[in-house]
Coordinates of C-alpha atoms in Angstrom, one line a residue:
H823 CA -179.3 -41.6 78.1
A824 CA -180.7 -42.1 81.6
F825 CA -184.2 -42.7 80.3
A826 CA -182.9 -45.6 78.1
M827 CA -181.0 -47.1 81.0
K828 CA -184.0 -46.8 83.3
S829 CA -186.3 -48.4 80.8
Q830 CA -183.7 -51.0 79.7
L831 CA -184.1 -50.0 76.0
W832 CA -181.4 -49.8 73.4
L833 CA -180.3 -46.3 72.6
L834 CA -178.6 -45.3 69.3
D835 CA -176.7 -42.1 69.4
P836 CA -175.4 -41.4 65.9
K837 CA -172.9 -38.7 65.0
P838 CA -174.5 -35.7 63.3
N839 CA -173.8 -36.6 59.7
L840 CA -176.2 -38.0 57.2
P841 CA -174.5 -41.4 56.6
S842 CA -174.3 -42.1 60.4
L843 CA -178.0 -41.1 60.8
V844 CA -179.1 -43.4 57.9
A845 CA -177.0 -46.3 59.3
A846 CA -178.4 -45.7 62.8
V847 CA -182.0 -45.9 61.6
K848 CA -181.3 -49.1 59.6
T849 CA -179.3 -50.7 62.5
G850 CA -182.0 -49.7 65.0
F851 CA -184.7 -51.5 63.1
E852 CA -182.5 -54.6 62.7
L853 CA -181.5 -54.5 66.4
S854 CA -185.2 -54.2 67.4
E855 CA -186.1 -57.2 65.3
A856 CA -183.2 -59.3 66.6
S857 CA -183.8 -58.5 70.3
H858 CA -187.6 -57.9 70.3
T859 CA -187.0 -54.7 72.1
P860 CA -187.8 -51.1 71.2
V861 CA -184.8 -49.1 70.1
M862 CA -184.5 -45.3 70.7
L863 CA -182.7 -43.0 68.3
Q864 CA -181.2 -39.9 70.0
L865 CA -180.9 -36.9 67.8
R866 CA -178.8 -34.2 69.3
M867 CA -179.1 -30.5 68.4
R868 CA -176.4 -30.6 65.6
A869 CA -178.4 -33.4 63.9
C870 CA -181.2 -30.9 63.3
H871 CA -179.0 -29.0 60.9
V872 CA -177.8 -31.9 58.8
H873 CA -178.8 -31.8 55.1
G874 CA -178.0 -33.7 52.0
Q875 CA -179.0 -36.7 50.0
F876 CA -179.0 -40.5 50.5
V877 CA -180.2 -43.5 48.6
A878 CA -183.2 -45.1 50.3
A879 CA -183.4 -48.8 50.6
D880 CA -186.4 -50.7 49.2
N881 CA -189.3 -51.2 51.6
R882 CA -189.7 -54.7 53.0
R883 CA -193.1 -56.3 53.2
S884 CA -194.2 -57.4 56.7
P885 CA -194.4 -61.2 57.0
Y886 CA -197.7 -60.7 58.9
T887 CA -200.2 -58.7 56.9
L888 CA -203.2 -56.7 58.1
R889 CA -205.6 -59.1 56.4
E890 CA -204.0 -62.0 58.3
A891 CA -204.2 -60.1 61.6
M892 CA -207.9 -59.3 61.1
Q893 CA -208.7 -62.9 60.1
H894 CA -206.7 -64.6 62.9
P895 CA -206.4 -62.2 65.8
R896 CA -204.1 -63.2 68.6
R897 CA -204.9 -62.2 72.1
D898 CA -202.2 -62.9 74.7
T899 CA -203.1 -61.4 78.0
S900 CA -199.7 -62.3 79.4
R901 CA -198.2 -59.6 77.1
I902 CA -200.1 -56.8 78.9
V903 CA -197.7 -55.0 81.1
L904 CA -199.4 -55.2 84.5
P905 CA -198.3 -57.3 87.5
P906 CA -197.8 -60.2 87.7
A907 CA -197.0 -60.5 84.0
S908 CA -194.6 -57.5 84.2
F909 CA -192.3 -59.6 86.4
A910 CA -192.0 -62.2 83.6
H911 CA -191.3 -59.4 81.2
E912 CA -188.4 -58.2 83.3
K913 CA -187.0 -61.7 83.5
E914 CA -187.4 -62.0 79.7
K915 CA -185.4 -58.8 79.2
V916 CA -182.4 -60.1 81.1
Q917 CA -182.5 -63.7 80.0
Q918 CA -183.5 -63.5 76.3
R919 CA -183.5 -59.9 74.9
W920 CA -180.2 -58.8 76.4
P921 CA -178.2 -61.8 75.1
A922 CA -179.9 -61.5 71.7
A923 CA -178.9 -57.8 71.4
V924 CA -175.3 -58.6 72.5
K925 CA -175.1 -61.4 69.9
F926 CA -176.5 -59.1 67.2
I927 CA -173.9 -56.4 68.1
Q928 CA -171.0 -58.9 68.1
E929 CA -172.0 -60.4 64.8
R930 CA -172.4 -57.0 63.2
G931 CA -169.1 -55.8 64.7
Q932 CA -167.2 -58.7 63.0
R933 CA -168.8 -58.0 59.6
C934 CA -168.8 -54.3 59.2
C935 CA -168.1 -52.2 62.2
T936 CA -165.9 -51.9 65.2
F937 CA -167.7 -52.3 68.5
S938 CA -166.2 -51.8 71.9
F939 CA -167.7 -52.9 75.2
S940 CA -167.0 -51.1 78.5
W941 CA -168.4 -51.7 82.0
A942 CA -169.3 -49.1 84.6
K943 CA -170.3 -49.8 88.2
L944 CA -173.4 -47.9 89.4
A945 CA -174.6 -47.3 93.0
G946 CA -176.0 -50.3 94.6
G947 CA -173.7 -52.8 92.8
K948 CA -175.6 -52.6 89.5
T949 CA -173.6 -52.8 86.3
M950 CA -174.0 -50.7 83.2
R951 CA -172.6 -51.9 79.9
L952 CA -171.9 -49.4 77.2
V953 CA -171.6 -50.6 73.7
S954 CA -170.2 -48.1 71.2
R955 CA -169.8 -48.4 67.5
R956 CA -168.1 -46.1 65.1
G957 CA -170.8 -43.5 64.4
C958 CA -173.2 -44.8 67.0
S959 CA -173.4 -45.8 70.7
I960 CA -175.8 -48.1 72.3
A961 CA -176.3 -47.7 76.1
S962 CA -178.1 -50.1 78.4
R963 CA -178.1 -51.4 81.9
S964 CA -178.4 -54.8 83.5
V965 CA -179.9 -55.5 86.9

């Protein structure tokens, strides 16, 4: 999970069984929407051999359609990841996206799952926070 920590992305690491994989995909999309951050799904070797059936959820229509995007294009040059805008993006990760993800995890943990938080000190005084859930684990790092 070093690549997720380096990039400060959320990483879901489900257990290699079909219900956990399906739940991780759904939770990953919801976490991404809540925190405006990409979410990575790590599938280990044993997950390649999982087989079975599951009931798929209905597709959800996007609130912003392709027709609307073509009729009213939005160009925001501050969202291009080049300095000096990238410094604002890093600040946004720590001040907005991180708390939004923690809030999402805490709310979900109270409703349906058990989450546990643990801290680990890294070299240079940086702190890593590991958030694990039954069937999934989310790893990230703060600066």
